[in-house]
Coordinates of C-alpha atoms and ligand atoms in Angstrom, one line a residue:
Chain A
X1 CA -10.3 118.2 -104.1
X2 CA -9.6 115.3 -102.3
X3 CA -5.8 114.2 -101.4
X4 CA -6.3 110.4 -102.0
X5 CA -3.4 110.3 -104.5
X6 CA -1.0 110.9 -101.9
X7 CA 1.1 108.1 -100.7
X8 CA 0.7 106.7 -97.3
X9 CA 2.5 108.6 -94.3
X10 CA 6.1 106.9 -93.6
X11 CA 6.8 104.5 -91.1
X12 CA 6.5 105.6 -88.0
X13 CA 3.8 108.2 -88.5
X14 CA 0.8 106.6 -89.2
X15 CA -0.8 108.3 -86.3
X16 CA -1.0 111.4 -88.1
X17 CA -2.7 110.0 -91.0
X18 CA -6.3 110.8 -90.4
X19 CA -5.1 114.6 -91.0
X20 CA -3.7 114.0 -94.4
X21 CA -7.0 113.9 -96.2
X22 CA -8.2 117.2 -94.7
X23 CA -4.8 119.2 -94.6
X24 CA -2.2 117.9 -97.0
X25 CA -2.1 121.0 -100.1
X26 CA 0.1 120.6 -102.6
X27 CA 0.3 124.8 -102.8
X28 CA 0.1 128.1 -100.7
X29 CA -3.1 128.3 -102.3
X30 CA -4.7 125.3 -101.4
X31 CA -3.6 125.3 -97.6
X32 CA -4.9 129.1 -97.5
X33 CA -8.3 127.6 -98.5
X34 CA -8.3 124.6 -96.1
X35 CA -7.0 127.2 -93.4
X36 CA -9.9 129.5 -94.2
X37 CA -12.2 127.4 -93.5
X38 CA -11.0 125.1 -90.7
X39 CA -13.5 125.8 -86.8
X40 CA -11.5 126.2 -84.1
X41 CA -12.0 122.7 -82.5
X42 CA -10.1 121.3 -86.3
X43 CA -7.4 123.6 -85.0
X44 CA -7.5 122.3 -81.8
X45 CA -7.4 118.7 -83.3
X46 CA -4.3 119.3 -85.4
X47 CA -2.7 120.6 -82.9
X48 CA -3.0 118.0 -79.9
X49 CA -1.8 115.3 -82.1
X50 CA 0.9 117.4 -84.9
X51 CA 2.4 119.4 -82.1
X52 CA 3.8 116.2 -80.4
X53 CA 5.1 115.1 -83.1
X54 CA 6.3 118.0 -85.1
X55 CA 10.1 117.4 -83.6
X56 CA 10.4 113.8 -85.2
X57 CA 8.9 115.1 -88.4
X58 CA 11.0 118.1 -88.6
X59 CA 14.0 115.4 -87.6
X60 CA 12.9 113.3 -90.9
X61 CA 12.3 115.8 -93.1
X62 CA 15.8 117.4 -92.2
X63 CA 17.2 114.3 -93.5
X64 CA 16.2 114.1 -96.8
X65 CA 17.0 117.0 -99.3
X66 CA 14.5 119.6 -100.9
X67 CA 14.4 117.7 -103.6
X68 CA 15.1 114.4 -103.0
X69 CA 11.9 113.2 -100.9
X70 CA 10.3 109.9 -101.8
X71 CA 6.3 109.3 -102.4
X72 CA 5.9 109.2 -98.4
X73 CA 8.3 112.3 -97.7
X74 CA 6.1 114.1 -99.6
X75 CA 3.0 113.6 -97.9
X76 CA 5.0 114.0 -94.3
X77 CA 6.0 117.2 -96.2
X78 CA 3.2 118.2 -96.9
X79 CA 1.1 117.7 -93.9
X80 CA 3.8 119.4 -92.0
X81 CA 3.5 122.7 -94.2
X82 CA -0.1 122.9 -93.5
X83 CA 0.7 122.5 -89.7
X84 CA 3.1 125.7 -90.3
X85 CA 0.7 127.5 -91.6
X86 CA -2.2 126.5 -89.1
X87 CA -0.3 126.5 -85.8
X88 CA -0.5 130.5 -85.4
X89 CA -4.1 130.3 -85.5
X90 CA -4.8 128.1 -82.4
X91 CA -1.0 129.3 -80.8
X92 CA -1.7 132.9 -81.0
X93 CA -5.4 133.3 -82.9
X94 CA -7.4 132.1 -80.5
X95 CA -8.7 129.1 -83.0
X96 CA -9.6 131.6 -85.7
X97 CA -9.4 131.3 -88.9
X98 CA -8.6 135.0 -89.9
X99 CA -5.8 136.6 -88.8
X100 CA -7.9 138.9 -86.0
X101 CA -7.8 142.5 -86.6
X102 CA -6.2 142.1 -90.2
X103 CA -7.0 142.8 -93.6
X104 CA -9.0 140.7 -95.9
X105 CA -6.8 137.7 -96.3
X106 CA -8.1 136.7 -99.6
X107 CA -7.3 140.1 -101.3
X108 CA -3.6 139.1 -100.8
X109 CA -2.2 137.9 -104.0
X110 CA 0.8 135.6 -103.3
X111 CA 2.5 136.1 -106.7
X112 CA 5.0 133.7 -106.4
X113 CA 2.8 130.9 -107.5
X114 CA 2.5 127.4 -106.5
X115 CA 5.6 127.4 -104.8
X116 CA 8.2 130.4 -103.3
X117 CA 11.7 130.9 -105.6
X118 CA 11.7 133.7 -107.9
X119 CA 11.1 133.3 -111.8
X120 CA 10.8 130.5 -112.6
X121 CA 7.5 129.8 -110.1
X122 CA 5.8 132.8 -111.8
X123 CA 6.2 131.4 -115.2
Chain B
X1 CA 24.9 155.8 -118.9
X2 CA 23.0 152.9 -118.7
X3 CA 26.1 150.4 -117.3
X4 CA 24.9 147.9 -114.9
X5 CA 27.1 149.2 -111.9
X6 CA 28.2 148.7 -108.6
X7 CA 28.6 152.3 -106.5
X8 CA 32.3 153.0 -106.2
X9 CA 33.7 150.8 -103.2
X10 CA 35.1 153.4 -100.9
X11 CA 36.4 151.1 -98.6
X12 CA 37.4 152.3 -94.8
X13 CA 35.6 155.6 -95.6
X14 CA 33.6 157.0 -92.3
X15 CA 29.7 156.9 -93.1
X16 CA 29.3 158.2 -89.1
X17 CA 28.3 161.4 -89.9
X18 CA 25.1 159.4 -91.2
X19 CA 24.2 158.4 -87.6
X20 CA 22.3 161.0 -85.3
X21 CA 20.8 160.9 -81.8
X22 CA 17.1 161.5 -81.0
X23 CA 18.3 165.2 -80.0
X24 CA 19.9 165.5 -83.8
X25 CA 16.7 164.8 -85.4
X26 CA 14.6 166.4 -83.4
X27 CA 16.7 169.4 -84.2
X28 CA 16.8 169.2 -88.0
X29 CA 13.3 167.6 -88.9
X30 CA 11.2 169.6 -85.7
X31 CA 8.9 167.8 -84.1
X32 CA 6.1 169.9 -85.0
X33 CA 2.4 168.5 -86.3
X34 CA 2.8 167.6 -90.2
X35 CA -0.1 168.5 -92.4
X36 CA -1.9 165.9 -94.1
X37 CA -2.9 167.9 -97.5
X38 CA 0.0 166.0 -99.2
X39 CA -1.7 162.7 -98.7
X40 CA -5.6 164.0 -99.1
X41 CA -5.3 166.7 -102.0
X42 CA -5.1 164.8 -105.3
X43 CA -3.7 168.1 -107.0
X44 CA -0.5 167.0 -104.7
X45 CA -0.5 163.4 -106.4
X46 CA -0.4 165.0 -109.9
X47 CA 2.3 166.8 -108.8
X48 CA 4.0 164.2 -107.8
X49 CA 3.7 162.2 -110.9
X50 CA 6.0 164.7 -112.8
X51 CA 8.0 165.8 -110.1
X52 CA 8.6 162.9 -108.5
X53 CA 8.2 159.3 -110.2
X54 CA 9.1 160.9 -113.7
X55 CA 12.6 162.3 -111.8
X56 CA 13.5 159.8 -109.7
X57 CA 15.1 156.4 -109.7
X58 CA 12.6 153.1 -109.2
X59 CA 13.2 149.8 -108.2
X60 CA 11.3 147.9 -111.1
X61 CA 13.1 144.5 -110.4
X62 CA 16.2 142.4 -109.2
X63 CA 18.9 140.4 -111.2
X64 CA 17.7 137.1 -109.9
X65 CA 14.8 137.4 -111.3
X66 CA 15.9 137.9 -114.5
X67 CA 18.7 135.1 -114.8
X68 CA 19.2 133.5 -118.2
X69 CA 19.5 135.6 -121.3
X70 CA 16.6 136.5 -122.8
X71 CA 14.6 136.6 -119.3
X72 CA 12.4 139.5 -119.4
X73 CA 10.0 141.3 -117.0
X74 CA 6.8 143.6 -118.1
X75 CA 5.8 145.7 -115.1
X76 CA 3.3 148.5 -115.3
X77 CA 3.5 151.7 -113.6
X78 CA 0.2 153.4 -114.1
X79 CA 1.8 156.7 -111.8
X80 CA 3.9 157.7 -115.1
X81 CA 1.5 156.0 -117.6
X82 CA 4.2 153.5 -118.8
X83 CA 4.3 149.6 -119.4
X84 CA 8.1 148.6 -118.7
X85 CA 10.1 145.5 -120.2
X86 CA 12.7 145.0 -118.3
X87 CA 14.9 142.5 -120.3
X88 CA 18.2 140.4 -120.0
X89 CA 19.9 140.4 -123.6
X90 CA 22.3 138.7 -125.5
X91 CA 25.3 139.9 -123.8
X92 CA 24.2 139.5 -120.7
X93 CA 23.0 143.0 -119.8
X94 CA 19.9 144.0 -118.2
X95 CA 18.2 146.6 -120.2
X96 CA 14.5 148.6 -119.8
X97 CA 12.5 149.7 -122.6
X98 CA 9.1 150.7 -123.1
X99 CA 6.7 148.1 -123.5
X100 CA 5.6 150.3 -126.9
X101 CA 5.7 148.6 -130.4
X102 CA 7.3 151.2 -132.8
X103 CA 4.9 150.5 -135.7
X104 CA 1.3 151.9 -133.9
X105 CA 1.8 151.5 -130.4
X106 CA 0.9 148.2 -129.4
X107 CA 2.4 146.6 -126.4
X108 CA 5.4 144.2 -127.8
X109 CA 5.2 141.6 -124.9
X110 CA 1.4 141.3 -123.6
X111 CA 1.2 140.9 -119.5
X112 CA -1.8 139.5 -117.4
X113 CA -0.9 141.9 -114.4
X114 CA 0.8 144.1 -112.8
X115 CA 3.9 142.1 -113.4
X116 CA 4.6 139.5 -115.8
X117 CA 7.6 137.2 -115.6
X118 CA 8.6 135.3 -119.2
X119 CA 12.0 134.2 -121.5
X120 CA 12.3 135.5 -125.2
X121 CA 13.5 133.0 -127.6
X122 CA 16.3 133.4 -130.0
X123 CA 16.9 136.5 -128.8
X124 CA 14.0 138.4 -129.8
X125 CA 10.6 139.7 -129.2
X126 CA 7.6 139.6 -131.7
X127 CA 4.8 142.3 -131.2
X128 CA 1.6 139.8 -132.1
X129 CA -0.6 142.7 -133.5
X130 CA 1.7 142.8 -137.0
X131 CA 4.7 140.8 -136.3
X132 CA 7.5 143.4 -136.3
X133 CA 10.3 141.9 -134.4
X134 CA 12.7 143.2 -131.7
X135 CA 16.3 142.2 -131.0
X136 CA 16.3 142.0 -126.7
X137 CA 18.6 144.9 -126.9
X138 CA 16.6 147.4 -128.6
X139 CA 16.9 147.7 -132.2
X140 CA 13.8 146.7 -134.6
X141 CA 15.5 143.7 -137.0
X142 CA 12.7 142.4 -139.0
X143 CA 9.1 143.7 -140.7
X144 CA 6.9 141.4 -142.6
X145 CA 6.0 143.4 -146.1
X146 CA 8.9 145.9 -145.4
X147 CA 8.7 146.8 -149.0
X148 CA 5.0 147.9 -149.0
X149 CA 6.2 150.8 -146.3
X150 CA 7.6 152.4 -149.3
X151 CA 10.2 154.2 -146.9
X152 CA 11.2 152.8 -143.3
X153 CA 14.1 154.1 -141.4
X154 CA 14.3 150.6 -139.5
X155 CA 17.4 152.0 -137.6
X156 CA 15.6 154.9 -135.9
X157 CA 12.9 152.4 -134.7
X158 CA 14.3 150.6 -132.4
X159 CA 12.2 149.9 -129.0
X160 CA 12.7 153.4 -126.8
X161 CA 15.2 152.4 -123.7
X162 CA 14.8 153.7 -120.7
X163 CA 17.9 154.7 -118.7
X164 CA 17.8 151.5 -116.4
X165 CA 21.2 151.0 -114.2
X166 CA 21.8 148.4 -111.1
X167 CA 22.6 148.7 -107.8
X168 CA 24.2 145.3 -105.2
X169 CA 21.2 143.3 -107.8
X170 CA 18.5 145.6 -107.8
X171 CA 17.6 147.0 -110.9
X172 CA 16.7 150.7 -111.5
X173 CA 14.6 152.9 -114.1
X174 CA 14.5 156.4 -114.4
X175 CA 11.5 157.8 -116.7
X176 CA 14.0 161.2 -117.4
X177 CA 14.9 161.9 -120.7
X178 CA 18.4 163.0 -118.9
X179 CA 18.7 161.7 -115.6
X180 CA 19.6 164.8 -113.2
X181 CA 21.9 162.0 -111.4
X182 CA 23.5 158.5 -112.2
X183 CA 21.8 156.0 -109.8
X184 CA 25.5 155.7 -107.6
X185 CA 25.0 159.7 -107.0
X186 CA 21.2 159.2 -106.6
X187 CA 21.8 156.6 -103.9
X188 CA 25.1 158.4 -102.6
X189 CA 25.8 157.0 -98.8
X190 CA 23.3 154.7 -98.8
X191 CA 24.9 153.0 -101.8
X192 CA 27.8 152.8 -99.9
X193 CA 26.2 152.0 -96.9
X194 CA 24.4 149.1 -97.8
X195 CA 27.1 147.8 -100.2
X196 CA 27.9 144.0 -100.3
X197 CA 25.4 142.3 -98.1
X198 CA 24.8 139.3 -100.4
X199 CA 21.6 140.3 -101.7
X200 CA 21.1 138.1 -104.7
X201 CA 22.4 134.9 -102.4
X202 CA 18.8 135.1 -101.0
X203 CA 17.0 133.8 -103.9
X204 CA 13.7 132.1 -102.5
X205 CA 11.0 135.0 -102.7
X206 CA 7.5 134.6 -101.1
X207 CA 6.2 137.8 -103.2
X208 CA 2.4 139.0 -102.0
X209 CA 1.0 142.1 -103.2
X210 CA -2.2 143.8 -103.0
X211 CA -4.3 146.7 -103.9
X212 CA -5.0 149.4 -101.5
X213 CA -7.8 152.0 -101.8
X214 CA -5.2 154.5 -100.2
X215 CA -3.0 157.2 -100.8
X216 CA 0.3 155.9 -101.5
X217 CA 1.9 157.5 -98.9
X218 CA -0.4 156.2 -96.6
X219 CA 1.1 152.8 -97.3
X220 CA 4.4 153.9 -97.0
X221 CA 4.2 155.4 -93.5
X222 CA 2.5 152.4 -92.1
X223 CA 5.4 150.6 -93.0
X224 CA 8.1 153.1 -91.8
X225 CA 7.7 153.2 -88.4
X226 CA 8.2 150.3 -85.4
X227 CA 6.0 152.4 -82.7
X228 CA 3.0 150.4 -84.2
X229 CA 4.5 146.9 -83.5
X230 CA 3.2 146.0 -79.8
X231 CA -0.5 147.3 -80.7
X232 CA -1.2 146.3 -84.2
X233 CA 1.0 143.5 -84.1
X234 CA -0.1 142.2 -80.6
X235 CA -2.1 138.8 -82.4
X236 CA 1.2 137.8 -84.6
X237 CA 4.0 139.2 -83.0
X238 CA 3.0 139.1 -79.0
X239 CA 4.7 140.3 -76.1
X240 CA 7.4 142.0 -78.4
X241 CA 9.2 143.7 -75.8
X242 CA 12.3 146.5 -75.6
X243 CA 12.0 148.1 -78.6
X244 CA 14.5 150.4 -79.1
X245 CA 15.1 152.4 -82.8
X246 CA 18.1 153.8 -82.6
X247 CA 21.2 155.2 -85.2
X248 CA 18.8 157.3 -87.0
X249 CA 20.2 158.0 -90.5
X250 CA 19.7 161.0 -93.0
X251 CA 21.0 160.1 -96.4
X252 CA 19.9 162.9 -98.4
X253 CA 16.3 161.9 -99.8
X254 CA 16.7 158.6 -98.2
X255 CA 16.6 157.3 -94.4
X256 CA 17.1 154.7 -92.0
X257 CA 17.5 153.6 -88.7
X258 CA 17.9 150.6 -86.5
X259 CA 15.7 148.3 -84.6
X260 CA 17.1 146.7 -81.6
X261 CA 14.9 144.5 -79.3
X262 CA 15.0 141.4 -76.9
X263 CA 12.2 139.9 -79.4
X264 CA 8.5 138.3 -78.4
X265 CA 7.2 135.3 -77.1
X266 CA 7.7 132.8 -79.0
X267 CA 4.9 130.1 -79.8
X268 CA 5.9 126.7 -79.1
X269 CA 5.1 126.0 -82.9
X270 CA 7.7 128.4 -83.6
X271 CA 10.5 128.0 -81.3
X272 CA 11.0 124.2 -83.1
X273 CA 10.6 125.9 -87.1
X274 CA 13.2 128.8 -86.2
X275 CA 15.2 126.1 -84.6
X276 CA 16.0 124.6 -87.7
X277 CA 16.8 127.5 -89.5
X278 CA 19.0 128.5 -86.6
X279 CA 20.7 125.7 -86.3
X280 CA 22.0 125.8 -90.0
X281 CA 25.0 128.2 -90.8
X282 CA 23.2 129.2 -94.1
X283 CA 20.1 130.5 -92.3
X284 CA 21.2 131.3 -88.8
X285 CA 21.6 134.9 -88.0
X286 CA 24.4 136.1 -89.1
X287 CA 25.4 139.9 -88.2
X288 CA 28.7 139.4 -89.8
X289 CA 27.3 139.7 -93.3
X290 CA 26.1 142.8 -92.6
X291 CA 27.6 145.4 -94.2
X292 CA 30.4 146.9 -91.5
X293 CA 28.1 150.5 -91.2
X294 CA 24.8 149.0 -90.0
X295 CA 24.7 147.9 -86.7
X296 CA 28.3 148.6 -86.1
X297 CA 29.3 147.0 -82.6
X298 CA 27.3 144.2 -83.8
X299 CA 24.7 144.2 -81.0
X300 CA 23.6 140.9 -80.9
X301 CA 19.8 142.5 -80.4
X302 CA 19.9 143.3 -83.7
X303 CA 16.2 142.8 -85.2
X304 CA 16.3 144.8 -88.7
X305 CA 17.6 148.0 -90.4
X306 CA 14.7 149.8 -91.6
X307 CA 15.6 152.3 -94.6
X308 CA 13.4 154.1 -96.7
X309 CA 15.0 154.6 -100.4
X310 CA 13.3 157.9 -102.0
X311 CA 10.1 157.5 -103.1
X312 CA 8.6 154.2 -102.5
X313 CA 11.2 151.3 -101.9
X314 CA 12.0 149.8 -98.5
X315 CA 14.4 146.9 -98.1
X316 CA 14.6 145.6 -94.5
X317 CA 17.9 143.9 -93.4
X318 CA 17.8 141.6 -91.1
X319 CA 20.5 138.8 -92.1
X320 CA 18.4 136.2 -90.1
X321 CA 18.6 138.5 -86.8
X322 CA 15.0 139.1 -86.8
X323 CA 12.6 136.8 -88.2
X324 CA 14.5 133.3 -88.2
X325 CA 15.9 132.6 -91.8
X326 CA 15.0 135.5 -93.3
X327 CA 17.6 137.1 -95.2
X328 CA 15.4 140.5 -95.8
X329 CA 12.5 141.5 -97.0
X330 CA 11.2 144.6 -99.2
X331 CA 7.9 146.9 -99.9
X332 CA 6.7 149.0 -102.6
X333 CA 4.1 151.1 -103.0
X334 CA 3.3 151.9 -106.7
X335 CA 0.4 154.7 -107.0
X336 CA -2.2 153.7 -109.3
X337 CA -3.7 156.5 -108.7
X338 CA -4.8 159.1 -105.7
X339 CA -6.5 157.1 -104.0
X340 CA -4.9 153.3 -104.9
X341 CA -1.8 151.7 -104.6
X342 CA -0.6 148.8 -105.4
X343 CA 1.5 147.1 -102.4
X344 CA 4.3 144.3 -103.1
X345 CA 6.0 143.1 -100.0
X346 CA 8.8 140.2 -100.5
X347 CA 10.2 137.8 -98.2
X348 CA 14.0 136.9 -99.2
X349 CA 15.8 133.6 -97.7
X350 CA 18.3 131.5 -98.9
X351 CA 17.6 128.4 -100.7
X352 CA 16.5 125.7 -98.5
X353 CA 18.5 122.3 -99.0
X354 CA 16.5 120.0 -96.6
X355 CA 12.5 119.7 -96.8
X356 CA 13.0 120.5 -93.2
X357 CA 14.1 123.8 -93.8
X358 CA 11.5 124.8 -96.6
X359 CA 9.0 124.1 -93.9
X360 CA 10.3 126.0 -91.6
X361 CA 10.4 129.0 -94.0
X362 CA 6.7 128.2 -94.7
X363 CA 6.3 129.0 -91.0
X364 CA 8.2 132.2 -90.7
X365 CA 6.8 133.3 -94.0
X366 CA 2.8 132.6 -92.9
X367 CA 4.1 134.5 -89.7
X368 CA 5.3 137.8 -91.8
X369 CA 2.3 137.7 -93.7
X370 CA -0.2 137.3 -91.2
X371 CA 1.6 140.6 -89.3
X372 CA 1.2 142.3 -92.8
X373 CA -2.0 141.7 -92.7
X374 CA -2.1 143.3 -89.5
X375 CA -0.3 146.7 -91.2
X376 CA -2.8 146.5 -94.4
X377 CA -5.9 146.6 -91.5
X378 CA -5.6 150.2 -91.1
X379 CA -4.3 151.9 -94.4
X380 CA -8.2 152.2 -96.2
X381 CA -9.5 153.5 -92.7
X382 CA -6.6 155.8 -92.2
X383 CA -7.2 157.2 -95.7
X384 CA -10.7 157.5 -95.3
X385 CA -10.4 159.6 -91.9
X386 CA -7.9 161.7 -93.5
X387 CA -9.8 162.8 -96.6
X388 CA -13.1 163.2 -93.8
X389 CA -11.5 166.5 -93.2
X390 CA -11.1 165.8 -89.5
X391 CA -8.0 165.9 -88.8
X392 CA -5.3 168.7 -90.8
X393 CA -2.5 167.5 -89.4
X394 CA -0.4 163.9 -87.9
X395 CA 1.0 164.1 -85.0
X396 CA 4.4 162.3 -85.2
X397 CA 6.7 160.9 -82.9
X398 CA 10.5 160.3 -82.4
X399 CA 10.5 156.5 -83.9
X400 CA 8.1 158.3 -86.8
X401 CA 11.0 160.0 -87.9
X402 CA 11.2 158.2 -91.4
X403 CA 7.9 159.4 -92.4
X404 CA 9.1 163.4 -91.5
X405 CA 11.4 163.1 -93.3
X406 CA 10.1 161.3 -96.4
X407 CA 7.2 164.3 -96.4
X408 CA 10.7 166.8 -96.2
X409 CA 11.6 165.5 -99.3
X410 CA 8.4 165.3 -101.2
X411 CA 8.2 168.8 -100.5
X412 CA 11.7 169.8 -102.1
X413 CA 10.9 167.4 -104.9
X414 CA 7.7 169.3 -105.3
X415 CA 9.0 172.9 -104.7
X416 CA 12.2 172.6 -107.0
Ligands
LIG1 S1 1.7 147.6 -133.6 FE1 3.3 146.2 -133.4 S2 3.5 145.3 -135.3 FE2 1.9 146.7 -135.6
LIG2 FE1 4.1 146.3 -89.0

């Protein structure tokens, strides 16, 4: 599944685009899978250039509510949820892509679906 | 008796006698080696079926997730053999019922899982195998070819209700025919106790569940105790440092106590996500919304209150002390059977407004469910070296408290 659809990075963050391609997931599900199988020198990568950055995009996305992001939001949005999820693994993982010491990651069931918030998600 | 209820407010009324001292337990729960039959011997887990689950109230769901009339939830709990519908009807009352068609038994709403989330139309639900049709509050109000029954007492075949009552938004069966105690009595202090934290305000749930090849209770104890948190815990939550559980609580069957610590290191990743959630009044800590008896000179190393709600529920308060945002979060461990359980943890925050802030949850959730992947690492090993035979006995320290005192309980539950 390519993210090709996804509009282009706003202005100002084109320097991150080269990670939306391999990153952006629209689900839980999807950035799992990515995560899962991402080497250590992809984590590595993400991080040098996200990490910089993640203050301005957390700045823009705090400006623009949950559900009022534009084409472009999303994508920012996007990209910075997978960098949520990856972070810990080169922060505190040592650039693995399992949690070490843990239980089979893929026998977790996230049951809320597609996206967190109760019923509705799990309809 | 079934009344969606709150517990009686009894405002201003002392719940001290609930908090003891290291000495106090040690003095009423020993500190003796426990055995470990109760986990290994599956004559104990049959046991426990009757005596326990079929006795006892069971969080089977909350309010919020059932918010629009007709809303309904099938959950099945193998441990008393039972397929649950849990449904919200016309006048606005949460009701359970068993999933069991009146005419030959077939299950009225069909589920995919172990829990299946869906909204009856009109009012009603329609078993598919012969189309007789239930009102969502009980009785049976149509059957196609009535007449060709010859004699049908329509008003005694209603769907069988199951005494279901609420408590602060969490919704409660119990399997008796005659419940020994309403669910206020069941809970007792800890109703009170835990009374008007705004539970139901933290309606974004990141819901995981797995299933264990354990014991139940095996489950259960992992998650009851904190003396596990700098060892296992040492990838996703490092350097977490002073420790301290403190204002241990007996509650009749159910426990608690406090965890109070200076935190961990925290990545640099982190430090900017929790920064947004902190600096927002709806998801910064806020101690002052817990209720007045839990952490009551409002330390402000407050992490979580860890209770234990007889037999298998645990909701963790935290009020956005402890991990950044988070509101609470809750286990439970359903017994399929001996040896398998069926783990559901739950991560509660408030609704994020900015797409700032649902990021940020993203990151403190992935965080809570990478540690629970730590705890899930050693629940299939510890169950296998318990039923090895190697060991008879746990040894089990002050901080372990919780699961003494759940294994007290079981045994009067058992014995009685
Ligand atoms: S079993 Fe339900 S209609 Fe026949
Ligand atoms: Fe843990």
């Amino acid at each position: 599944m390519t993210m090709s659809h996804l509009a282009p990075l706003p202005f100002g963050f084109e320097d991150l685009a080269p990670f939306v391609e391999k990153w952006a997931r629209p689900t839980e599900t999807g950035r799992n899978a990515i995560r899962w199988s991402a080497s250590a020198e992809e984590f590595a990568d993400f991080y040098a250039t996200f990490m910089p950055r993640l203050a301005s995009a957390l700045e823009r996305l705090d400006g623009v509510a949950l559900d009022a992001m534009n084409e472009g939001e999303k994508t920012l949005f996007l990209l910075t949820a997978a960098f949520a999820e990856a972070a810990p693994h080169h922060e505190l993982y040592g650039g693995s892509a399992e949690v070490p010491f843990s239980f089979a990651a893929r026998r977790f069931v996230p049951a809320h679906g597609d996206t967190p918030s109760s019923a509705k998600a799990m309809r | 008796m079934n009344h969606p209820s709150e517990p009686p407010r009894e405002a201003g009324r002392p719940l001290s006698h609930l908090d003891r001292s290291v000495a106090q337990i040690r003095s009423e729960l020993g500190i003796d080696p426990v055995s470990v039959d109760g986990i290994r011997d599956p004559r104990i887990y049959a046991l426990e079926q009757e005596k326990i689950f079929r006795r006892t109230w069971l969080k089977v769901a909350t309010t919020s997730e059932l918010p629009e009339t007709g809303d309904y939830k099938v959950k099945e709990l193998p441990v008393v053999d039972t397929s649950l519908l849990v449904v919200r009807g016309k006048d606005g009352k949460v009701r359970a019922f068993h999933n069991v068609c009146t005419h030959r038994g077939n299950k009225v709403v069909p589920n995919a899982d172990f829990e299946t989330l869906g909204r009856a139309r009109a009012g009603v639900v329609t078993c598919r195998f012969h189309g007789w049709v239930f009102g969502t509050d009980g009785p049976l109000r149509s059957v196609p070819l009535e007449e060709a029954f010859g004699t049908l007492d329509k008003a005694c075949l209603g769907l069988r209700e199951i005494n279901c009552e609420v408590w602060q938004g969490f919704v409660f069966v119990n399997l008796a025919e005659e419940p020994e105690q309403t669910l206020a009595d069941y809970l007792g202090d800890f109703g009170t106790l835990f009374a008007g934290y705004p539970y139901e305000e933290a309606s974004t749930i990141f819901r995981y569940s797995t299933v264990l090849e354990c014991n139940w209770k095996v489950a259960l104890y992992a998650f009851s105790e904190g003396y596990h948190v700098p060892t296992i815990h040492a990838g996703s939550l490092p350097g977490f440092r002073g420790i301290e559980h403190a204002d241990f609580k007996l509650i009749g069957p159910h426990a608690s106590s406090t965890i109070y610590g200076a935190g961990m290191d925290t990545a640099a990743s982190t430090a900017q996500f929790a920064g947004v959630l902190h600096a927002s009044e709806h998801h910064g800590p806020r101690p002052d919304l817990l209720p007045p008896g839990i952490n009551p000179t409002r330390r402000p190393d407050f992490q979580f209150e860890l209770p234990n709600i007889f037999p298998n529920f645990i909701i963790h308060l935290a009020s956005g002390c402890g991990y950044p945002g988070m509101a609470y979060f809750t286990h439970q461990f359903w017994p399929l059977d001996h040896g398998r359980t069926l783990w559901e943890g739950i991560n509660y925050f408030r609704p994020a407004r900015t797409a700032a802030e649902r990021v940020a949850q993203f990151h403190v959730n992935a965080l809570h469910r990478n540690a629970w992947l730590e705890d899930t690492a050693t629940m299939e090993d510890s169950f296998v070296g318990i039923r090895s035979g190697a060991i008879d006995s746990m040894q089990l320290m002050d901080q372990e408290f919780l699961i003494r005192h759940a294994m007290r309980v079981q045994q009067s539950y058992l014995a009685a």
